[in-house]
PDB file of C-alpha atoms in Angstrom:
ATOM      1  CA  MET A   1     -66.406  16.103  21.444  1.00  0.00           C
ATOM      2  CA  GLY A   2     -65.016  12.708  22.416  1.00  0.00           C
ATOM      3  CA  CYS A   3     -65.992  11.301  19.019  1.00  0.00           C
ATOM      4  CA  THR A   4     -64.502  14.285  17.187  1.00  0.00           C
ATOM      5  CA  SER A   5     -61.212  14.009  19.076  1.00  0.00           C
ATOM      6  CA  SER A   6     -61.006  10.273  18.361  1.00  0.00           C
ATOM      7  CA  SER A   7     -61.781  10.832  14.692  1.00  0.00           C
ATOM      8  CA  SER A   8     -59.180  13.590  14.445  1.00  0.00           C
ATOM      9  CA  HIS A   9     -56.619  11.381  16.132  1.00  0.00           C
ATOM     10  CA  THR A  10     -57.412   8.504  13.767  1.00  0.00           C
ATOM     11  CA  ASN A  11     -57.180  10.741  10.702  1.00  0.00           C
ATOM     12  CA  GLY A  12     -53.842  12.010  11.930  1.00  0.00           C
ATOM     13  CA  ASP A  13     -52.547   8.461  12.264  1.00  0.00           C
ATOM     14  CA  ILE A  14     -53.740   7.645   8.739  1.00  0.00           C
ATOM     15  CA  ASP A  15     -52.087  10.768   7.338  1.00  0.00           C
ATOM     16  CA  GLU A  16     -48.858   9.878   9.099  1.00  0.00           C
ATOM     17  CA  MET A  17     -48.915   6.358   7.707  1.00  0.00           C
ATOM     18  CA  LEU A  18     -49.621   7.651   4.202  1.00  0.00           C
ATOM     19  CA  ASN A  19     -46.772  10.137   4.443  1.00  0.00           C
ATOM     20  CA  LEU A  20     -44.465   7.419   5.701  1.00  0.00           C
ATOM     21  CA  GLU A  21     -45.485   5.134   2.829  1.00  0.00           C
ATOM     22  CA  ARG A  22     -44.904   7.917   0.284  1.00  0.00           C
ATOM     23  CA  GLU A  23     -41.462   8.587   1.754  1.00  0.00           C
ATOM     24  CA  THR A  24     -40.646   4.874   1.655  1.00  0.00           C
ATOM     25  CA  ARG A  25     -41.720   4.659  -1.987  1.00  0.00           C
ATOM     26  CA  ARG A  26     -39.689   7.759  -2.810  1.00  0.00           C
ATOM     27  CA  ARG A  27     -36.585   6.125  -1.361  1.00  0.00           C
ATOM     28  CA  ARG A  28     -37.222   2.756  -3.048  1.00  0.00           C
ATOM     29  CA  MET A  29     -36.471   1.877  -6.661  1.00  0.00           C
ATOM     30  CA  THR A  30     -37.358  -1.486  -8.163  1.00  0.00           C
ATOM     31  CA  LEU A  31     -35.365  -2.423 -11.264  1.00  0.00           C
ATOM     32  CA  LEU A  32     -36.406  -5.262 -13.562  1.00  0.00           C
ATOM     33  CA  MET A  33     -33.509  -6.957 -15.352  1.00  0.00           C
ATOM     34  CA  LEU A  34     -34.436  -8.279 -18.798  1.00  0.00           C
ATOM     35  CA  GLY A  35     -32.459  -9.762 -21.671  1.00  0.00           C
ATOM     36  CA  SER A  36     -31.811 -13.022 -23.475  1.00  0.00           C
ATOM     37  CA  GLY A  37     -30.270 -15.985 -21.725  1.00  0.00           C
ATOM     38  CA  ASP A  38     -26.625 -15.445 -20.762  1.00  0.00           C
ATOM     39  CA  SER A  39     -26.743 -11.712 -21.507  1.00  0.00           C
ATOM     40  CA  GLY A  40     -25.250 -10.864 -18.110  1.00  0.00           C
ATOM     41  CA  LYS A  41     -28.321 -10.003 -16.007  1.00  0.00           C
ATOM     42  CA  SER A  42     -27.412 -12.170 -13.034  1.00  0.00           C
ATOM     43  CA  THR A  43     -23.726 -11.297 -13.305  1.00  0.00           C
ATOM     44  CA  PHE A  44     -24.516  -7.572 -13.226  1.00  0.00           C
ATOM     45  CA  THR A  45     -26.801  -8.044 -10.218  1.00  0.00           C
ATOM     46  CA  ARG A  46     -24.145 -10.050  -8.353  1.00  0.00           C
ATOM     47  CA  GLN A  47     -21.521  -7.399  -9.098  1.00  0.00           C
ATOM     48  CA  MET A  48     -23.767  -4.618  -7.780  1.00  0.00           C
ATOM     49  CA  SER A  49     -24.440  -6.666  -4.670  1.00  0.00           C
ATOM     50  CA  LEU A  50     -20.710  -7.267  -4.127  1.00  0.00           C
ATOM     51  CA  ILE A  51     -20.072  -3.533  -4.313  1.00  0.00           C
ATOM     52  CA  TYR A  52     -22.955  -2.199  -2.209  1.00  0.00           C
ATOM     53  CA  SER A  53     -24.328  -4.970   0.002  1.00  0.00           C
ATOM     54  CA  PRO A  54     -22.698  -5.339   3.459  1.00  0.00           C
ATOM     55  CA  ASN A  55     -23.191  -9.130   3.326  1.00  0.00           C
ATOM     56  CA  PRO A  56     -23.421  -9.972  -0.373  1.00  0.00           C
ATOM     57  CA  ILE A  57     -22.669 -13.695  -0.167  1.00  0.00           C
ATOM     58  CA  SER A  58     -23.695 -16.214   2.460  1.00  0.00           C
ATOM     59  CA  PRO A  59     -21.467 -19.168   3.442  1.00  0.00           C
ATOM     60  CA  SER A  60     -23.876 -21.522   1.670  1.00  0.00           C
ATOM     61  CA  ASP A  61     -23.593 -19.423  -1.512  1.00  0.00           C
ATOM     62  CA  TYR A  62     -19.791 -19.578  -1.328  1.00  0.00           C
ATOM     63  CA  PHE A  63     -20.011 -23.366  -1.184  1.00  0.00           C
ATOM     64  CA  LYS A  64     -22.504 -23.494  -4.063  1.00  0.00           C
ATOM     65  CA  TYR A  65     -20.481 -21.120  -6.234  1.00  0.00           C
ATOM     66  CA  SER A  66     -17.298 -23.131  -5.593  1.00  0.00           C
ATOM     67  CA  GLU A  67     -18.945 -26.288  -6.873  1.00  0.00           C
ATOM     68  CA  VAL A  68     -20.451 -24.480  -9.864  1.00  0.00           C
ATOM     69  CA  LEU A  69     -17.060 -23.030 -10.863  1.00  0.00           C
ATOM     70  CA  LYS A  70     -15.582 -26.531 -10.949  1.00  0.00           C
ATOM     71  CA  GLN A  71     -18.341 -27.679 -13.281  1.00  0.00           C
ATOM     72  CA  ASN A  72     -18.049 -24.489 -15.369  1.00  0.00           C
ATOM     73  CA  ALA A  73     -14.356 -25.180 -15.977  1.00  0.00           C
ATOM     74  CA  LEU A  74     -14.912 -28.812 -16.958  1.00  0.00           C
ATOM     75  CA  SER A  75     -17.942 -28.207 -19.191  1.00  0.00           C
ATOM     76  CA  SER A  76     -16.205 -25.288 -20.934  1.00  0.00           C
ATOM     77  CA  MET A  77     -13.304 -27.469 -22.026  1.00  0.00           C
ATOM     78  CA  GLN A  78     -15.668 -30.253 -23.055  1.00  0.00           C
ATOM     79  CA  ASP A  79     -17.609 -27.729 -25.158  1.00  0.00           C
ATOM     80  CA  LEU A  80     -14.375 -26.589 -26.805  1.00  0.00           C
ATOM     81  CA  LEU A  81     -13.502 -30.175 -27.647  1.00  0.00           C
ATOM     82  CA  HIS A  82     -16.912 -30.563 -29.304  1.00  0.00           C
ATOM     83  CA  ILE A  83     -16.255 -27.427 -31.353  1.00  0.00           C
ATOM     84  CA  MET A  84     -12.902 -28.878 -32.384  1.00  0.00           C
ATOM     85  CA  GLU A  85     -14.604 -32.066 -33.494  1.00  0.00           C
ATOM     86  CA  ALA A  86     -17.177 -30.144 -35.537  1.00  0.00           C
ATOM     87  CA  LYS A  87     -14.435 -28.071 -37.189  1.00  0.00           C
ATOM     88  CA  LYS A  88     -12.176 -31.121 -37.618  1.00  0.00           C
ATOM     89  CA  LEU A  89      -9.369 -29.537 -35.611  1.00  0.00           C
ATOM     90  CA  LYS A  90      -6.710 -31.898 -34.319  1.00  0.00           C
ATOM     91  CA  THR A  91      -4.782 -31.613 -31.060  1.00  0.00           C
ATOM     92  CA  LYS A  92      -1.110 -32.477 -30.876  1.00  0.00           C
ATOM     93  CA  HIS A  93      -0.353 -36.128 -30.354  1.00  0.00           C
ATOM     94  CA  LYS A  94       1.010 -35.527 -26.842  1.00  0.00           C
ATOM     95  CA  THR A  95      -2.271 -33.954 -25.698  1.00  0.00           C
ATOM     96  CA  ARG A  96      -4.589 -36.687 -26.992  1.00  0.00           C
ATOM     97  CA  LYS A  97      -4.403 -38.574 -23.708  1.00  0.00           C
ATOM     98  CA  HIS A  98      -5.468 -35.376 -21.932  1.00  0.00           C
ATOM     99  CA  ARG A  99      -8.413 -35.047 -24.282  1.00  0.00           C
ATOM    100  CA  LYS A 100      -9.549 -38.551 -23.363  1.00  0.00           C
ATOM    101  CA  ILE A 101      -9.330 -37.705 -19.646  1.00  0.00           C
ATOM    102  CA  VAL A 102     -11.476 -34.573 -20.081  1.00  0.00           C
ATOM    103  CA  ASP A 103     -13.976 -36.262 -22.414  1.00  0.00           C
ATOM    104  CA  GLU A 104     -14.640 -39.014 -19.881  1.00  0.00           C
ATOM    105  CA  ALA A 105     -14.660 -36.802 -16.758  1.00  0.00           C
ATOM    106  CA  ASN A 106     -17.830 -35.969 -14.850  1.00  0.00           C
ATOM    107  CA  CYS A 107     -16.208 -33.914 -12.097  1.00  0.00           C
ATOM    108  CA  LEU A 108     -13.120 -31.762 -11.677  1.00  0.00           C
ATOM    109  CA  THR A 109     -10.187 -33.516 -10.026  1.00  0.00           C
ATOM    110  CA  PRO A 110      -6.502 -32.495  -9.903  1.00  0.00           C
ATOM    111  CA  GLU A 111      -5.808 -34.962 -12.748  1.00  0.00           C
ATOM    112  CA  VAL A 112      -8.594 -33.458 -14.880  1.00  0.00           C
ATOM    113  CA  ALA A 113      -7.388 -29.934 -14.052  1.00  0.00           C
ATOM    114  CA  ASP A 114      -3.870 -30.853 -15.246  1.00  0.00           C
ATOM    115  CA  ALA A 115      -5.364 -32.233 -18.466  1.00  0.00           C
ATOM    116  CA  ILE A 116      -7.361 -29.039 -19.029  1.00  0.00           C
ATOM    117  CA  THR A 117      -4.220 -26.946 -18.508  1.00  0.00           C
ATOM    118  CA  GLU A 118      -2.309 -28.994 -21.085  1.00  0.00           C
ATOM    119  CA  LEU A 119      -5.175 -28.807 -23.590  1.00  0.00           C
ATOM    120  CA  TRP A 120      -5.535 -25.039 -23.108  1.00  0.00           C
ATOM    121  CA  ALA A 121      -1.926 -24.654 -24.252  1.00  0.00           C
ATOM    122  CA  ASP A 122      -2.673 -26.546 -27.487  1.00  0.00           C
ATOM    123  CA  ALA A 123      -2.928 -24.385 -30.622  1.00  0.00           C
ATOM    124  CA  ALA A 124      -5.999 -26.254 -31.911  1.00  0.00           C
ATOM    125  CA  VAL A 125      -7.880 -25.623 -28.663  1.00  0.00           C
ATOM    126  CA  GLN A 126      -6.934 -21.942 -28.830  1.00  0.00           C
ATOM    127  CA  GLN A 127      -8.253 -21.794 -32.392  1.00  0.00           C
ATOM    128  CA  ALA A 128     -11.537 -23.412 -31.342  1.00  0.00           C
ATOM    129  CA  TYR A 129     -11.856 -20.831 -28.574  1.00  0.00           C
ATOM    130  CA  GLU A 130     -11.297 -17.958 -31.008  1.00  0.00           C
ATOM    131  CA  GLU A 131     -13.939 -19.403 -33.360  1.00  0.00           C
ATOM    132  CA  ARG A 132     -16.470 -20.227 -30.637  1.00  0.00           C
ATOM    133  CA  TYR A 133     -20.128 -19.624 -31.402  1.00  0.00           C
ATOM    134  CA  SER A 134     -21.550 -20.058 -27.907  1.00  0.00           C
ATOM    135  CA  SER A 135     -21.662 -17.402 -25.195  1.00  0.00           C
ATOM    136  CA  ALA A 136     -21.371 -20.227 -22.662  1.00  0.00           C
ATOM    137  CA  LEU A 137     -17.615 -20.009 -23.259  1.00  0.00           C
ATOM    138  CA  SER A 138     -17.335 -16.288 -22.537  1.00  0.00           C
ATOM    139  CA  SER A 139     -15.517 -16.899 -19.219  1.00  0.00           C
ATOM    140  CA  ALA A 140     -13.599 -19.985 -20.323  1.00  0.00           C
ATOM    141  CA  GLU A 141     -10.210 -18.268 -20.284  1.00  0.00           C
ATOM    142  CA  TYR A 142     -10.695 -17.340 -16.620  1.00  0.00           C
ATOM    143  CA  TYR A 143     -11.744 -20.908 -15.756  1.00  0.00           C
ATOM    144  CA  PHE A 144      -8.717 -22.449 -17.451  1.00  0.00           C
ATOM    145  CA  THR A 145      -6.313 -19.955 -15.888  1.00  0.00           C
ATOM    146  CA  HIS A 146      -7.551 -20.867 -12.382  1.00  0.00           C
ATOM    147  CA  VAL A 147      -8.593 -24.486 -12.959  1.00  0.00           C
ATOM    148  CA  LYS A 148      -5.838 -25.975 -10.773  1.00  0.00           C
ATOM    149  CA  ARG A 149      -6.932 -23.768  -7.889  1.00  0.00           C
ATOM    150  CA  PHE A 150     -10.547 -24.834  -8.461  1.00  0.00           C
ATOM    151  CA  ALA A 151      -9.490 -28.479  -8.231  1.00  0.00           C
ATOM    152  CA  GLU A 152      -7.790 -28.115  -4.847  1.00  0.00           C
ATOM    153  CA  LYS A 153      -9.331 -30.200  -2.083  1.00  0.00           C
ATOM    154  CA  ASP A 154     -10.255 -27.267   0.159  1.00  0.00           C
ATOM    155  CA  PHE A 155     -11.084 -24.796  -2.613  1.00  0.00           C
ATOM    156  CA  THR A 156     -13.477 -21.993  -1.666  1.00  0.00           C
ATOM    157  CA  CYS A 157     -14.239 -19.320  -4.219  1.00  0.00           C
ATOM    158  CA  THR A 158     -13.330 -15.691  -3.590  1.00  0.00           C
ATOM    159  CA  GLN A 159     -15.286 -12.531  -4.319  1.00  0.00           C
ATOM    160  CA  ASP A 160     -13.129 -12.119  -7.432  1.00  0.00           C
ATOM    161  CA  ASP A 161     -14.404 -15.500  -8.664  1.00  0.00           C
ATOM    162  CA  VAL A 162     -18.085 -14.760  -8.074  1.00  0.00           C
ATOM    163  CA  PRO A 163     -18.747 -12.657 -11.228  1.00  0.00           C
ATOM    164  CA  TYR A 164     -17.545 -15.607 -13.337  1.00  0.00           C
ATOM    165  CA  VAL A 165     -19.982 -18.106 -11.841  1.00  0.00           C
ATOM    166  CA  LYS A 166     -22.363 -19.267 -14.560  1.00  0.00           C
ATOM    167  CA  ILE A 167     -25.736 -20.512 -13.313  1.00  0.00           C
ATOM    168  CA  ARG A 168     -28.808 -20.620 -15.494  1.00  0.00           C
ATOM    169  CA  THR A 169     -31.523 -18.463 -13.914  1.00  0.00           C
ATOM    170  CA  THR A 170     -34.959 -20.036 -13.639  1.00  0.00           C
ATOM    171  CA  GLY A 171     -37.812 -18.272 -11.893  1.00  0.00           C
ATOM    172  CA  ILE A 172     -37.752 -14.802 -10.358  1.00  0.00           C
ATOM    173  CA  TYR A 173     -35.191 -13.585  -7.803  1.00  0.00           C
ATOM    174  CA  GLU A 174     -34.954 -10.345  -5.831  1.00  0.00           C
ATOM    175  CA  THR A 175     -31.729  -8.784  -4.568  1.00  0.00           C
ATOM    176  CA  SER A 176     -31.891  -5.715  -2.291  1.00  0.00           C
ATOM    177  CA  PHE A 177     -29.295  -3.232  -1.047  1.00  0.00           C
ATOM    178  CA  THR A 178     -28.954   0.489  -0.306  1.00  0.00           C
ATOM    179  CA  VAL A 179     -26.962   3.011  -2.347  1.00  0.00           C
ATOM    180  CA  ASN A 180     -26.612   6.592  -1.062  1.00  0.00           C
ATOM    181  CA  GLY A 181     -29.796   6.277   0.980  1.00  0.00           C
ATOM    182  CA  LEU A 182     -31.792   4.816  -1.918  1.00  0.00           C
ATOM    183  CA  ASP A 183     -33.181   1.309  -1.473  1.00  0.00           C
ATOM    184  CA  LEU A 184     -32.611  -0.662  -4.683  1.00  0.00           C
ATOM    185  CA  VAL A 185     -34.407  -3.900  -5.494  1.00  0.00           C
ATOM    186  CA  PHE A 186     -33.124  -5.821  -8.511  1.00  0.00           C
ATOM    187  CA  ILE A 187     -35.554  -8.358  -9.978  1.00  0.00           C
ATOM    188  CA  ASP A 188     -33.642 -10.991 -11.946  1.00  0.00           C
ATOM    189  CA  VAL A 189     -35.539 -13.316 -14.287  1.00  0.00           C
ATOM    190  CA  GLY A 190     -34.519 -16.124 -16.622  1.00  0.00           C
ATOM    191  CA  GLY A 191     -33.802 -15.047 -20.189  1.00  0.00           C
ATOM    192  CA  GLN A 192     -34.406 -18.284 -22.067  1.00  0.00           C
ATOM    193  CA  ARG A 193     -37.563 -18.507 -24.182  1.00  0.00           C
ATOM    194  CA  SER A 194     -39.233 -20.846 -21.720  1.00  0.00           C
ATOM    195  CA  GLU A 195     -38.732 -18.266 -18.959  1.00  0.00           C
ATOM    196  CA  ARG A 196     -39.953 -15.169 -20.800  1.00  0.00           C
ATOM    197  CA  ARG A 197     -43.647 -15.829 -20.197  1.00  0.00           C
ATOM    198  CA  LYS A 198     -42.935 -15.063 -16.517  1.00  0.00           C
ATOM    199  CA  TRP A 199     -41.777 -11.524 -17.316  1.00  0.00           C
ATOM    200  CA  ILE A 200     -45.330 -10.160 -17.545  1.00  0.00           C
ATOM    201  CA  HIS A 201     -45.883 -10.796 -13.834  1.00  0.00           C
ATOM    202  CA  CYS A 202     -43.053  -8.412 -12.889  1.00  0.00           C
ATOM    203  CA  PHE A 203     -43.946  -5.189 -14.731  1.00  0.00           C
ATOM    204  CA  SER A 204     -46.679  -3.851 -12.440  1.00  0.00           C
ATOM    205  CA  ARG A 205     -44.402  -2.958  -9.516  1.00  0.00           C
ATOM    206  CA  VAL A 206     -41.183  -1.809 -11.177  1.00  0.00           C
ATOM    207  CA  THR A 207     -39.710   1.672 -11.352  1.00  0.00           C
ATOM    208  CA  ALA A 208     -37.554   1.019 -14.404  1.00  0.00           C
ATOM    209  CA  VAL A 209     -36.421  -1.751 -16.738  1.00  0.00           C
ATOM    210  CA  ILE A 210     -32.765  -2.481 -17.487  1.00  0.00           C
ATOM    211  CA  TYR A 211     -32.376  -4.494 -20.693  1.00  0.00           C
ATOM    212  CA  CYS A 212     -29.042  -6.293 -20.904  1.00  0.00           C
ATOM    213  CA  CYS A 213     -27.238  -7.447 -23.997  1.00  0.00           C
ATOM    214  CA  ALA A 214     -23.647  -8.593 -24.446  1.00  0.00           C
ATOM    215  CA  ILE A 215     -21.980  -6.602 -27.230  1.00  0.00           C
ATOM    216  CA  ASP A 216     -19.496  -9.406 -27.891  1.00  0.00           C
ATOM    217  CA  GLU A 217     -22.261 -11.896 -28.736  1.00  0.00           C
ATOM    218  CA  TYR A 218     -23.578 -10.329 -31.951  1.00  0.00           C
ATOM    219  CA  ASN A 219     -22.301 -13.296 -33.986  1.00  0.00           C
ATOM    220  CA  MET A 220     -23.261 -16.020 -31.506  1.00  0.00           C
ATOM    221  CA  VAL A 221     -26.335 -18.217 -31.307  1.00  0.00           C
ATOM    222  CA  LEU A 222     -28.947 -18.546 -28.589  1.00  0.00           C
ATOM    223  CA  GLU A 223     -28.055 -20.893 -25.763  1.00  0.00           C
ATOM    224  CA  GLU A 224     -31.400 -22.691 -26.141  1.00  0.00           C
ATOM    225  CA  ASP A 225     -31.407 -22.787 -29.969  1.00  0.00           C
ATOM    226  CA  ASP A 226     -28.133 -22.997 -31.897  1.00  0.00           C
ATOM    227  CA  ASN A 227     -29.938 -22.231 -35.176  1.00  0.00           C
ATOM    228  CA  VAL A 228     -30.960 -18.693 -34.089  1.00  0.00           C
ATOM    229  CA  ASN A 229     -28.521 -15.788 -33.921  1.00  0.00           C
ATOM    230  CA  ARG A 230     -28.582 -13.638 -30.802  1.00  0.00           C
TER     231      ARG A 230
END
């Protein structure tokens, strides 16, 4: 009888654990984010985290994002200047000195921010922006509008800035939060060709796949290959 009681007790524990595991799985949804590079996977995940996570951004992330935004603003204007050169667009004479400052800059300073502001007001730069072929410039208008704030000595990004942070995703990242009692796990992977071979390792444990594409990029080229249309 002792053995039977012990066995029954053990079986009961196993059943309880199995029921608990089933309930946990029922309340958990794992979503795999797929799409080409710069299609908005990471941005969407960050936005969801900002809305639903109680602590979406750590102090170290705020510092990292602040530095990235500075580089985003500078590289966006440098990219526009390259587009202008390719299209043989000329800036006004008074802004040529600003172009030289931006071309030679490797970090965002108040002087560089002033130069970017002056260039952004130039008609040729505006035309290059309208005729852009790279999705890397999709947030450029936001960067240039706030570039002087980015260049301030004690600048720290805000939650409103976070969706505009552009960081190339490499590897596999998980972001978790709870929505209406449902535990959501977003798996974010790099979208460039070199990263896509890693996708296969993520399919076995996902509930659903969300494939992202930016509807305003139908006439733009891939970030990793400017000879291939998105």
